[in-house]
mmCIF file of C-alpha atoms and ligand atoms in Angstrom:
data_model
loop_
_atom_site.group_PDB
_atom_site.id
_atom_site.type_symbol
_atom_site.label_atom_id
_atom_site.label_comp_id
_atom_site.label_asym_id
_atom_site.label_seq_id
_atom_site.Cartn_x
_atom_site.Cartn_y
_atom_site.Cartn_z
ATOM 1 C CA MET A 1 66.820 -60.829 -9.171
ATOM 2 C CA PHE A 2 63.861 -58.615 -9.973
ATOM 3 C CA GLU A 3 65.309 -57.303 -13.262
ATOM 4 C CA SER A 4 64.188 -60.485 -14.996
ATOM 5 C CA VAL A 5 60.635 -60.440 -13.639
ATOM 6 C CA ALA A 6 58.139 -59.987 -16.490
ATOM 7 C CA LEU A 7 55.211 -57.590 -16.202
ATOM 8 C CA ALA A 8 51.986 -59.534 -15.568
ATOM 9 C CA PRO A 9 48.761 -58.616 -17.386
ATOM 10 C CA PRO A 10 46.086 -56.960 -15.220
ATOM 11 C CA ASP A 11 43.558 -59.275 -13.558
ATOM 12 C CA PRO A 12 40.911 -60.073 -16.215
ATOM 13 C CA ILE A 13 38.059 -58.787 -14.031
ATOM 14 C CA LEU A 14 39.514 -56.510 -11.353
ATOM 15 C CA GLY A 15 41.741 -54.919 -14.037
ATOM 16 C CA ILE A 16 38.627 -53.609 -15.826
ATOM 17 C CA THR A 17 37.686 -51.570 -12.750
ATOM 18 C CA GLU A 18 41.175 -50.058 -12.795
ATOM 19 C CA SER A 19 40.472 -48.808 -16.359
ATOM 20 C CA PHE A 20 36.953 -47.725 -15.333
ATOM 21 C CA ASN A 21 38.334 -45.614 -12.501
ATOM 22 C CA LYS A 22 40.646 -43.807 -14.957
ATOM 23 C CA ASP A 23 37.758 -43.062 -17.386
ATOM 24 C CA GLU A 24 36.734 -39.409 -16.981
ATOM 25 C CA ARG A 25 33.338 -39.615 -18.706
ATOM 26 C CA GLY A 26 30.478 -38.715 -16.344
ATOM 27 C CA THR A 27 28.173 -41.224 -18.067
ATOM 28 C CA LYS A 28 30.431 -44.277 -17.537
ATOM 29 C CA ILE A 29 28.884 -47.512 -16.208
ATOM 30 C CA ASN A 30 30.782 -50.399 -14.577
ATOM 31 C CA LEU A 31 29.096 -53.786 -15.035
ATOM 32 C CA SER A 32 32.277 -55.854 -14.734
ATOM 33 C CA VAL A 33 33.123 -56.900 -11.181
ATOM 34 C CA GLY A 34 30.609 -59.048 -9.274
ATOM 35 C CA VAL A 35 29.497 -56.618 -6.589
ATOM 36 C CA TYR A 36 25.860 -55.981 -5.665
ATOM 37 C CA LYS A 37 24.576 -52.440 -6.011
ATOM 38 C CA ASP A 38 21.300 -51.083 -4.677
ATOM 39 C CA ALA A 39 18.789 -48.956 -6.575
ATOM 40 C CA SER A 40 20.975 -45.873 -6.031
ATOM 41 C CA GLY A 41 24.086 -47.606 -7.389
ATOM 42 C CA ALA A 42 25.753 -47.993 -3.968
ATOM 43 C CA THR A 43 27.140 -51.186 -2.419
ATOM 44 C CA PRO A 44 25.542 -50.857 1.018
ATOM 45 C CA VAL A 45 26.459 -52.388 4.366
ATOM 46 C CA LEU A 46 23.382 -54.526 5.120
ATOM 47 C CA PRO A 47 21.392 -53.184 8.120
ATOM 48 C CA SER A 48 21.601 -56.645 9.783
ATOM 49 C CA VAL A 49 25.399 -56.472 9.439
ATOM 50 C CA LYS A 50 25.496 -52.947 10.944
ATOM 51 C CA GLU A 51 23.431 -54.159 13.905
ATOM 52 C CA ALA A 52 25.666 -57.218 14.417
ATOM 53 C CA GLU A 53 28.737 -54.953 14.284
ATOM 54 C CA LYS A 54 27.229 -52.667 16.910
ATOM 55 C CA ARG A 55 26.764 -55.636 19.233
ATOM 56 C CA LEU A 56 30.237 -56.982 18.513
ATOM 57 C CA LEU A 57 31.866 -53.626 19.186
ATOM 58 C CA ALA A 58 30.133 -53.502 22.565
ATOM 59 C CA SER A 59 30.963 -57.087 23.554
ATOM 60 C CA GLU A 60 34.445 -57.650 22.056
ATOM 61 C CA LYS A 61 37.053 -58.190 24.751
ATOM 62 C CA SER A 62 40.100 -59.379 22.836
ATOM 63 C CA LYS A 63 41.810 -59.362 19.462
ATOM 64 C CA GLY A 64 43.515 -62.675 20.251
ATOM 65 C CA TYR A 65 44.098 -65.171 17.433
ATOM 66 C CA LYS A 66 41.236 -67.362 16.298
ATOM 67 C CA PRO A 67 41.693 -71.151 16.168
ATOM 68 C CA ILE A 68 43.252 -72.227 12.834
ATOM 69 C CA ASP A 69 39.866 -73.563 11.678
ATOM 70 C CA GLY A 70 37.899 -70.646 13.191
ATOM 71 C CA ASP A 71 35.234 -70.582 15.921
ATOM 72 C CA PRO A 72 33.167 -73.784 16.283
ATOM 73 C CA ALA A 73 29.949 -71.679 16.350
ATOM 74 C CA TYR A 74 30.813 -70.282 12.915
ATOM 75 C CA GLY A 75 31.455 -73.735 11.478
ATOM 76 C CA LYS A 76 28.168 -75.037 12.842
ATOM 77 C CA ALA A 77 26.230 -72.069 11.410
ATOM 78 C CA VAL A 78 27.869 -72.636 8.004
ATOM 79 C CA ARG A 79 26.955 -76.348 7.988
ATOM 80 C CA GLU A 80 23.380 -75.501 8.934
ATOM 81 C CA LEU A 81 23.113 -73.186 5.924
ATOM 82 C CA LEU A 82 24.572 -75.869 3.671
ATOM 83 C CA PHE A 83 22.906 -79.054 4.845
ATOM 84 C CA GLY A 84 19.792 -77.788 6.680
ATOM 85 C CA LYS A 85 19.032 -77.560 10.417
ATOM 86 C CA GLN A 86 18.039 -81.222 10.755
ATOM 87 C CA SER A 87 21.157 -82.685 9.121
ATOM 88 C CA PRO A 88 23.349 -84.978 11.255
ATOM 89 C CA LEU A 89 26.316 -83.196 9.636
ATOM 90 C CA VAL A 90 25.607 -79.969 11.559
ATOM 91 C CA ALA A 91 26.803 -81.061 15.023
ATOM 92 C CA PRO A 92 30.572 -80.977 15.584
ATOM 93 C CA GLY A 93 32.571 -84.182 15.985
ATOM 94 C CA GLY A 94 30.779 -86.087 13.237
ATOM 95 C CA ARG A 95 31.495 -86.730 9.596
ATOM 96 C CA ALA A 96 31.661 -83.046 8.597
ATOM 97 C CA ALA A 97 33.972 -80.221 9.650
ATOM 98 C CA THR A 98 34.356 -76.598 8.589
ATOM 99 C CA CYS A 99 37.341 -74.286 8.313
ATOM 100 C CA HIS A 100 36.674 -70.552 8.422
ATOM 101 C CA THR A 101 38.662 -69.168 5.468
ATOM 102 C CA PRO A 102 39.568 -65.731 4.086
ATOM 103 C CA GLY A 103 36.670 -65.492 1.598
ATOM 104 C CA GLY A 104 35.421 -68.138 -0.786
ATOM 105 C CA THR A 105 38.725 -67.788 -2.647
ATOM 106 C CA GLY A 106 40.602 -68.776 0.516
ATOM 107 C CA GLY A 107 38.329 -71.805 0.828
ATOM 108 C CA LEU A 108 39.028 -72.841 -2.757
ATOM 109 C CA ARG A 109 42.783 -72.487 -2.319
ATOM 110 C CA LEU A 110 42.671 -74.408 0.967
ATOM 111 C CA ALA A 111 40.696 -77.187 -0.773
ATOM 112 C CA ALA A 112 43.204 -77.212 -3.637
ATOM 113 C CA ASP A 113 46.241 -77.420 -1.323
ATOM 114 C CA PHE A 114 44.657 -80.134 0.816
ATOM 115 C CA LEU A 115 43.552 -82.234 -2.150
ATOM 116 C CA ALA A 116 46.887 -81.945 -3.945
ATOM 117 C CA THR A 117 49.258 -82.374 -1.024
ATOM 118 C CA LYS A 118 47.327 -84.540 1.459
ATOM 119 C CA ALA A 119 44.740 -86.521 -0.510
ATOM 120 C CA GLY A 120 46.646 -87.406 -3.689
ATOM 121 C CA ALA A 121 44.327 -85.638 -6.153
ATOM 122 C CA LYS A 122 45.870 -84.643 -9.485
ATOM 123 C CA ARG A 123 43.170 -83.631 -11.906
ATOM 124 C CA ILE A 124 40.165 -81.312 -11.639
ATOM 125 C CA TRP A 125 37.282 -80.828 -14.056
ATOM 126 C CA MET A 126 35.600 -77.451 -14.342
ATOM 127 C CA SER A 127 32.760 -76.097 -16.467
ATOM 128 C CA ASP A 128 33.450 -74.359 -19.773
ATOM 129 C CA PRO A 129 33.201 -71.466 -19.068
ATOM 130 C CA THR A 130 33.774 -70.892 -15.360
ATOM 131 C CA TRP A 131 34.805 -68.098 -12.985
ATOM 132 C CA GLU A 132 38.178 -66.851 -14.243
ATOM 133 C CA ASN A 133 39.988 -67.512 -10.962
ATOM 134 C CA HIS A 134 39.093 -71.219 -10.720
ATOM 135 C CA GLN A 135 41.703 -72.382 -13.209
ATOM 136 C CA ALA A 136 44.384 -70.123 -11.792
ATOM 137 C CA ILE A 137 43.805 -71.315 -8.213
ATOM 138 C CA PHE A 138 43.943 -75.016 -9.025
ATOM 139 C CA ARG A 139 46.874 -74.668 -11.444
ATOM 140 C CA ALA A 140 48.764 -72.769 -8.749
ATOM 141 C CA ALA A 141 48.244 -75.751 -6.434
ATOM 142 C CA GLY A 142 49.632 -78.112 -9.097
ATOM 143 C CA PHE A 143 46.407 -79.477 -10.595
ATOM 144 C CA GLU A 144 45.911 -80.562 -14.168
ATOM 145 C CA VAL A 145 42.724 -78.823 -15.351
ATOM 146 C CA GLU A 146 40.127 -80.417 -17.656
ATOM 147 C CA LYS A 147 36.943 -78.737 -18.877
ATOM 148 C CA TYR A 148 33.458 -80.158 -19.136
ATOM 149 C CA GLY A 149 30.785 -78.924 -21.564
ATOM 150 C CA TYR A 150 28.256 -76.642 -19.920
ATOM 151 C CA TYR A 151 26.894 -73.717 -21.884
ATOM 152 C CA SER A 152 25.137 -73.658 -25.224
ATOM 153 C CA ALA A 153 25.613 -70.314 -26.952
ATOM 154 C CA ALA A 154 22.834 -71.259 -29.378
ATOM 155 C CA SER A 155 20.149 -71.910 -26.757
ATOM 156 C CA HIS A 156 21.629 -69.576 -24.092
ATOM 157 C CA GLY A 157 21.009 -72.485 -21.709
ATOM 158 C CA LEU A 158 22.652 -75.590 -20.297
ATOM 159 C CA ASP A 159 24.143 -78.020 -22.810
ATOM 160 C CA PHE A 160 23.276 -80.993 -20.648
ATOM 161 C CA THR A 161 24.173 -83.566 -23.296
ATOM 162 C CA ALA A 162 27.680 -82.113 -23.648
ATOM 163 C CA MET A 163 28.010 -81.890 -19.871
ATOM 164 C CA LYS A 164 27.126 -85.562 -19.389
ATOM 165 C CA GLU A 165 29.356 -86.588 -22.274
ATOM 166 C CA SER A 166 32.388 -84.882 -20.716
ATOM 167 C CA LEU A 167 31.622 -86.025 -17.187
ATOM 168 C CA GLY A 168 31.393 -89.567 -18.547
ATOM 169 C CA GLN A 169 35.160 -89.342 -19.120
ATOM 170 C CA VAL A 170 35.981 -88.496 -15.505
ATOM 171 C CA LYS A 171 38.289 -91.057 -13.891
ATOM 172 C CA ALA A 172 38.092 -92.402 -10.335
ATOM 173 C CA GLY A 173 39.797 -89.939 -7.987
ATOM 174 C CA ASP A 174 39.276 -86.925 -10.260
ATOM 175 C CA VAL A 175 37.851 -83.821 -8.602
ATOM 176 C CA VAL A 176 34.818 -82.197 -10.252
ATOM 177 C CA LEU A 177 34.144 -78.544 -9.479
ATOM 178 C CA LEU A 178 30.464 -77.579 -9.566
ATOM 179 C CA HIS A 179 28.730 -74.233 -8.984
ATOM 180 C CA ALA A 180 25.951 -74.845 -6.437
ATOM 181 C CA CYS A 181 23.759 -72.120 -7.987
ATOM 182 C CA CYS A 182 23.940 -68.873 -9.963
ATOM 183 C CA HIS A 183 26.667 -70.237 -12.239
ATOM 184 C CA ASN A 184 29.357 -67.626 -12.824
ATOM 185 C CA PRO A 185 29.594 -66.374 -15.592
ATOM 186 C CA THR A 186 26.540 -67.811 -17.402
ATOM 187 C CA GLY A 187 23.696 -67.529 -14.854
ATOM 188 C CA VAL A 188 22.571 -70.968 -16.104
ATOM 189 C CA ASP A 189 21.951 -73.697 -13.487
ATOM 190 C CA PRO A 190 20.938 -77.354 -13.837
ATOM 191 C CA THR A 191 17.382 -78.231 -12.742
ATOM 192 C CA VAL A 192 16.828 -80.366 -9.626
ATOM 193 C CA ALA A 193 16.251 -83.420 -11.869
ATOM 194 C CA GLN A 194 19.488 -82.678 -13.733
ATOM 195 C CA TRP A 195 21.378 -82.354 -10.421
ATOM 196 C CA ARG A 196 20.184 -85.867 -9.533
ATOM 197 C CA GLU A 197 21.514 -87.170 -12.849
ATOM 198 C CA ILE A 198 24.816 -85.350 -12.324
ATOM 199 C CA ALA A 199 25.166 -86.859 -8.838
ATOM 200 C CA ASP A 200 24.430 -90.374 -10.170
ATOM 201 C CA LEU A 201 26.890 -90.004 -13.032
ATOM 202 C CA LEU A 202 29.696 -88.641 -10.845
ATOM 203 C CA ALA A 203 29.142 -91.386 -8.262
ATOM 204 C CA LEU A 204 29.362 -93.980 -11.021
ATOM 205 C CA ARG A 205 32.666 -92.478 -12.184
ATOM 206 C CA GLY A 206 34.159 -92.407 -8.668
ATOM 207 C CA ALA A 207 34.620 -88.617 -8.748
ATOM 208 C CA LEU A 208 35.029 -86.307 -5.760
ATOM 209 C CA PRO A 209 32.605 -83.339 -5.923
ATOM 210 C CA LEU A 210 33.912 -79.930 -4.919
ATOM 211 C CA VAL A 211 31.062 -77.445 -4.762
ATOM 212 C CA ASP A 212 31.639 -73.702 -5.025
ATOM 213 C CA PHE A 213 28.771 -71.921 -3.266
ATOM 214 C CA ALA A 214 29.308 -68.191 -3.655
ATOM 215 C CA TYR A 215 25.716 -67.007 -4.195
ATOM 216 C CA GLN A 216 23.460 -68.819 -1.711
ATOM 217 C CA GLY A 217 20.152 -66.937 -1.687
ATOM 218 C CA PHE A 218 20.726 -65.076 -4.967
ATOM 219 C CA GLY A 219 19.118 -67.765 -7.159
ATOM 220 C CA VAL A 220 15.703 -68.884 -5.907
ATOM 221 C CA GLY A 221 16.104 -68.769 -2.111
ATOM 222 C CA LEU A 222 18.512 -69.738 0.678
ATOM 223 C CA GLU A 223 17.075 -73.231 1.066
ATOM 224 C CA GLU A 224 16.246 -73.819 -2.602
ATOM 225 C CA ASP A 225 19.760 -72.850 -3.687
ATOM 226 C CA ALA A 226 21.239 -75.450 -1.316
ATOM 227 C CA GLU A 227 19.283 -78.253 -3.013
ATOM 228 C CA SER A 228 22.237 -79.072 -5.298
ATOM 229 C CA VAL A 229 24.570 -79.452 -2.289
ATOM 230 C CA ARG A 230 22.030 -81.636 -0.495
ATOM 231 C CA ILE A 231 21.484 -83.887 -3.524
ATOM 232 C CA LEU A 232 25.254 -84.405 -3.850
ATOM 233 C CA GLU A 233 25.708 -84.865 -0.107
ATOM 234 C CA ALA A 234 23.027 -87.573 -0.043
ATOM 235 C CA LYS A 235 24.870 -89.486 -2.770
ATOM 236 C CA PHE A 236 28.500 -89.042 -1.707
ATOM 237 C CA ASP A 237 30.337 -90.142 1.408
ATOM 238 C CA GLU A 238 33.045 -87.609 0.633
ATOM 239 C CA LEU A 239 32.674 -84.092 -0.696
ATOM 240 C CA LEU A 240 33.909 -80.532 -0.197
ATOM 241 C CA VAL A 241 31.947 -77.281 -0.233
ATOM 242 C CA CYS A 242 33.434 -73.781 -0.418
ATOM 243 C CA SER A 243 31.146 -71.028 0.898
ATOM 244 C CA SER A 244 31.520 -67.318 0.306
ATOM 245 C CA PHE A 245 29.643 -64.711 2.333
ATOM 246 C CA SER A 246 30.956 -61.834 0.237
ATOM 247 C CA LYS A 247 27.719 -61.453 -1.719
ATOM 248 C CA ASN A 248 24.862 -62.686 0.465
ATOM 249 C CA PHE A 249 26.113 -60.778 3.541
ATOM 250 C CA GLY A 250 27.772 -57.992 1.504
ATOM 251 C CA LEU A 251 31.033 -58.708 3.339
ATOM 252 C CA TYR A 252 33.313 -58.373 0.305
ATOM 253 C CA ASN A 253 36.301 -56.744 1.997
ATOM 254 C CA GLU A 254 35.962 -58.652 5.268
ATOM 255 C CA ARG A 255 37.094 -61.801 3.408
ATOM 256 C CA THR A 256 34.587 -64.195 4.929
ATOM 257 C CA GLY A 257 34.208 -67.742 3.673
ATOM 258 C CA ALA A 258 34.517 -71.387 4.613
ATOM 259 C CA LEU A 259 35.584 -74.800 3.464
ATOM 260 C CA THR A 260 33.411 -77.692 4.664
ATOM 261 C CA ILE A 261 34.491 -81.282 4.305
ATOM 262 C CA LYS A 262 32.352 -84.404 4.599
ATOM 263 C CA ALA A 263 34.225 -87.674 5.097
ATOM 264 C CA GLY A 264 33.172 -91.327 5.264
ATOM 265 C CA SER A 265 33.695 -91.607 9.038
ATOM 266 C CA PRO A 266 34.254 -89.278 12.030
ATOM 267 C CA GLU A 267 37.856 -90.575 12.192
ATOM 268 C CA ALA A 268 38.549 -89.737 8.529
ATOM 269 C CA CYS A 269 36.919 -86.359 9.098
ATOM 270 C CA SER A 270 39.084 -85.436 12.079
ATOM 271 C CA ALA A 271 42.246 -86.680 10.317
ATOM 272 C CA SER A 272 41.323 -84.571 7.268
ATOM 273 C CA LEU A 273 40.618 -81.550 9.470
ATOM 274 C CA SER A 274 44.025 -81.952 11.125
ATOM 275 C CA GLN A 275 45.651 -81.836 7.656
ATOM 276 C CA LEU A 276 43.487 -78.920 6.523
ATOM 277 C CA LYS A 277 44.768 -77.029 9.561
ATOM 278 C CA ILE A 278 48.360 -77.709 8.472
ATOM 279 C CA CYS A 279 47.527 -76.312 5.019
ATOM 280 C CA ALA A 280 45.901 -73.218 6.561
ATOM 281 C CA ARG A 281 48.761 -72.698 9.019
ATOM 282 C CA VAL A 282 51.408 -72.470 6.296
ATOM 283 C CA ASN A 283 49.248 -70.194 4.198
ATOM 284 C CA TYR A 284 47.340 -67.563 6.237
ATOM 285 C CA SER A 285 47.790 -69.126 9.718
ATOM 286 C CA ASN A 286 44.304 -68.393 11.019
ATOM 287 C CA PRO A 287 41.238 -66.617 9.669
ATOM 288 C CA PRO A 288 40.335 -62.904 9.875
ATOM 289 C CA ALA A 289 37.868 -62.622 12.762
ATOM 290 C CA HIS A 290 35.492 -59.772 12.060
ATOM 291 C CA GLY A 291 33.442 -61.075 9.104
ATOM 292 C CA GLY A 292 33.023 -64.514 10.682
ATOM 293 C CA ALA A 293 31.826 -62.960 13.930
ATOM 294 C CA ILE A 294 29.232 -60.938 11.992
ATOM 295 C CA VAL A 295 27.962 -64.056 10.188
ATOM 296 C CA SER A 296 27.741 -66.115 13.417
ATOM 297 C CA THR A 297 26.008 -63.255 15.273
ATOM 298 C CA ILE A 298 23.366 -62.934 12.559
ATOM 299 C CA LEU A 299 22.786 -66.634 11.983
ATOM 300 C CA THR A 300 22.457 -67.492 15.685
ATOM 301 C CA ASP A 301 20.056 -64.664 16.637
ATOM 302 C CA ALA A 302 16.457 -65.347 15.538
ATOM 303 C CA ASP A 303 15.542 -61.689 14.913
ATOM 304 C CA LEU A 304 18.764 -60.751 13.130
ATOM 305 C CA ARG A 305 18.559 -63.866 11.016
ATOM 306 C CA LYS A 306 15.008 -63.041 9.954
ATOM 307 C CA GLN A 307 16.103 -59.508 9.096
ATOM 308 C CA TRP A 308 19.057 -60.794 7.041
ATOM 309 C CA GLU A 309 16.860 -63.298 5.188
ATOM 310 C CA GLY A 310 14.602 -60.373 4.240
ATOM 311 C CA GLU A 311 17.608 -58.407 3.002
ATOM 312 C CA VAL A 312 18.780 -61.340 0.846
ATOM 313 C CA THR A 313 15.254 -61.594 -0.606
ATOM 314 C CA GLU A 314 15.321 -57.872 -1.367
ATOM 315 C CA MET A 315 18.686 -58.116 -3.187
ATOM 316 C CA ARG A 316 17.480 -61.117 -5.196
ATOM 317 C CA ALA A 317 14.218 -59.369 -6.135
ATOM 318 C CA ARG A 318 16.052 -56.208 -7.222
ATOM 319 C CA ILE A 319 18.356 -58.185 -9.498
ATOM 320 C CA GLN A 320 15.365 -59.972 -11.043
ATOM 321 C CA SER A 321 13.600 -56.661 -11.607
ATOM 322 C CA MET A 322 16.724 -55.335 -13.371
ATOM 323 C CA ARG A 323 16.841 -58.445 -15.580
ATOM 324 C CA ASP A 324 13.242 -57.839 -16.630
ATOM 325 C CA ALA A 325 13.819 -54.097 -17.110
ATOM 326 C CA PHE A 326 16.931 -54.799 -19.238
ATOM 327 C CA VAL A 327 15.039 -57.209 -21.511
ATOM 328 C CA ALA A 328 12.161 -54.700 -21.861
ATOM 329 C CA GLY A 329 14.619 -51.805 -22.331
ATOM 330 C CA LEU A 330 16.474 -53.549 -25.160
ATOM 331 C CA ALA A 331 13.201 -54.185 -26.971
ATOM 332 C CA ALA A 332 12.114 -50.557 -26.420
ATOM 333 C CA ALA A 333 15.495 -49.370 -27.781
ATOM 334 C CA GLY A 334 14.663 -51.124 -31.031
ATOM 335 C CA THR A 335 16.358 -54.528 -31.108
ATOM 336 C CA LYS A 336 14.607 -57.336 -32.940
ATOM 337 C CA GLN A 337 16.717 -59.967 -31.133
ATOM 338 C CA ASP A 338 15.087 -62.046 -28.414
ATOM 339 C CA PHE A 339 16.825 -61.380 -25.093
ATOM 340 C CA SER A 340 14.161 -63.021 -22.911
ATOM 341 C CA PHE A 341 16.750 -65.626 -21.810
ATOM 342 C CA ILE A 342 18.287 -62.911 -19.590
ATOM 343 C CA SER A 343 15.155 -62.933 -17.410
ATOM 344 C CA LYS A 344 15.562 -66.677 -16.837
ATOM 345 C CA GLN A 345 19.229 -66.625 -15.780
ATOM 346 C CA LYS A 346 20.022 -66.733 -12.068
ATOM 347 C CA GLY A 347 22.324 -64.735 -9.828
ATOM 348 C CA MET A 348 24.212 -61.545 -10.412
ATOM 349 C CA PHE A 349 25.431 -62.192 -13.909
ATOM 350 C CA SER A 350 24.068 -62.359 -17.374
ATOM 351 C CA PHE A 351 25.903 -63.978 -20.221
ATOM 352 C CA SER A 352 24.626 -61.518 -22.795
ATOM 353 C CA GLY A 353 26.017 -63.092 -25.974
ATOM 354 C CA LEU A 354 27.836 -59.827 -26.812
ATOM 355 C CA SER A 355 31.052 -60.441 -28.765
ATOM 356 C CA LYS A 356 34.544 -59.226 -27.827
ATOM 357 C CA ASP A 357 34.264 -56.482 -30.483
ATOM 358 C CA GLN A 358 30.910 -55.332 -29.150
ATOM 359 C CA VAL A 359 32.320 -55.289 -25.593
ATOM 360 C CA GLU A 360 35.245 -53.192 -26.870
ATOM 361 C CA ARG A 361 32.897 -50.723 -28.619
ATOM 362 C CA LEU A 362 30.752 -50.362 -25.491
ATOM 363 C CA LYS A 363 33.861 -49.311 -23.613
ATOM 364 C CA ALA A 364 35.388 -47.046 -26.279
ATOM 365 C CA GLU A 365 32.214 -45.309 -27.486
ATOM 366 C CA PHE A 366 29.967 -45.355 -24.415
ATOM 367 C CA GLY A 367 32.158 -45.817 -21.329
ATOM 368 C CA ILE A 368 30.329 -49.062 -20.474
ATOM 369 C CA TYR A 369 32.655 -51.642 -18.930
ATOM 370 C CA ILE A 370 31.841 -55.367 -19.042
ATOM 371 C CA VAL A 371 33.941 -58.546 -19.064
ATOM 372 C CA GLY A 372 35.323 -59.630 -22.482
ATOM 373 C CA SER A 373 33.211 -62.796 -22.460
ATOM 374 C CA GLY A 374 30.087 -60.608 -22.588
ATOM 375 C CA ARG A 375 29.292 -61.218 -18.906
ATOM 376 C CA LEU A 376 27.259 -58.340 -17.455
ATOM 377 C CA ASN A 377 26.777 -57.709 -13.762
ATOM 378 C CA VAL A 378 23.004 -57.246 -13.668
ATOM 379 C CA ALA A 379 23.310 -56.104 -10.039
ATOM 380 C CA GLY A 380 25.142 -53.008 -11.328
ATOM 381 C CA MET A 381 22.110 -51.890 -13.362
ATOM 382 C CA THR A 382 19.781 -49.225 -11.944
ATOM 383 C CA GLN A 383 16.675 -47.372 -13.158
ATOM 384 C CA GLY A 384 19.052 -44.438 -13.589
ATOM 385 C CA ASN A 385 21.529 -46.098 -15.972
ATOM 386 C CA MET A 386 19.115 -48.488 -17.734
ATOM 387 C CA ALA A 387 17.975 -46.336 -20.660
ATOM 388 C CA ALA A 388 21.522 -45.260 -21.601
ATOM 389 C CA LEU A 389 22.762 -48.840 -21.229
ATOM 390 C CA CYS A 390 20.044 -50.316 -23.461
ATOM 391 C CA LYS A 391 20.555 -47.638 -26.113
ATOM 392 C CA ALA A 392 24.303 -48.309 -26.174
ATOM 393 C CA VAL A 393 23.897 -52.107 -26.335
ATOM 394 C CA VAL A 394 21.432 -51.834 -29.217
ATOM 395 C CA ALA A 395 23.846 -49.446 -30.995
ATOM 396 C CA VAL A 396 26.645 -52.049 -30.971
ATOM 397 C CA LEU A 397 24.474 -55.084 -31.814
HETATM 398 C C1 LIG B 401 32.018 -68.509 -8.446
HETATM 399 C C2 LIG B 401 32.774 -67.758 -7.417
HETATM 400 N N1 LIG B 401 33.482 -68.430 -6.513
HETATM 401 C C3 LIG B 401 34.196 -67.815 -5.552
HETATM 402 C C4 LIG B 401 34.214 -66.445 -5.484
HETATM 403 C C5 LIG B 401 35.087 -65.822 -4.417
HETATM 404 O O1 LIG B 401 34.459 -65.077 -3.499
HETATM 405 P P1 LIG B 401 35.274 -64.295 -2.355
HETATM 406 O O2 LIG B 401 35.229 -62.868 -2.748
HETATM 407 O O3 LIG B 401 34.502 -64.603 -1.117
HETATM 408 O O4 LIG B 401 36.645 -64.829 -2.296
HETATM 409 C C6 LIG B 401 33.497 -65.679 -6.406
HETATM 410 C C7 LIG B 401 33.543 -64.216 -6.355
HETATM 411 O O5 LIG B 401 33.354 -63.513 -7.281
HETATM 412 C C8 LIG B 401 32.761 -66.362 -7.394
HETATM 413 O O6 LIG B 401 32.049 -65.700 -8.307
#
């Protein structure tokens, strides 16, 4: 049977790291995969996470299975982050429920399976461009994928007119995937006023919002970044939110995420949760425990939470300082082009405007690895690699 299996191309993002690892040049720089690096170029375990792990190691009594939807304390902590402490959606047994999933990706796939097989959804709209895996996940679950306008290459900002034009064609029952903040790959987010318009328009069209929230705290702040979710939640009786704690807790390989559903009534919510559990059961059965336990420990302990919030602020500030240093470095390396838009983008990524050929030259001539779309991981820049990076970028411009 396997003789007829065709060789698949490498993953468009993770595959670049495979090539990077094979590159023997000592000066190579990897700005492809979305992983935070500190000033020394390392991806650290956050001190708040280390402390939570210490406590968990001392108190853990069993490796028994978790409930299919995870621990209730985890779900409650996730909903608090999403909707705010005062929200009636935080307490269990109401109109919202959370499934602990293997990463944000697991949450997206669970949402896709549930929507396609239990809720009758057929079509999903996603931004052009979007994170590479979005299309693949929803196609794998049987969805028809449509794209909505989002990015203007000319202004390096949001093409809000094009976005509204496309979303105006959404049909009742269509799912619309939105990035809560730190849009991947562009780093361009709607303003609060634009989010209100988006919510109004989608409500008018009868769409179901599905929010992907992979970078809470990396944009403006933990609360500020949730504003988009809260605006949509206020407008919609039904919505889904996928959370990832890979970046803001640095828990990449612990595969820690969640899918939260809000329904029109507690009855519809518990029926939906029962179906979500069926979808989880036939896929990964129940969630990996360790990352979720770390997140709950930190979020439910006042001191640890304060420490973690400080660590998120530090990561966000370092990325911003690298954005500013990159813009200044490009100018110092002699470019006449205006790259100030990079300072205004949010999150880990910068859509640099570099062409496929320029990306190819950066790799071949300088050992600098970025995604073909020109997306750079700003969080991979350091004071140490900045000068060489800027010189190489200006050389290929
Ligand atoms: C927009 C977006 N959604 C979801 C994810 C998935 O995150 P996780 O690693 O938690 O599965 C990522 C990770 O890169 C992402 O950028």
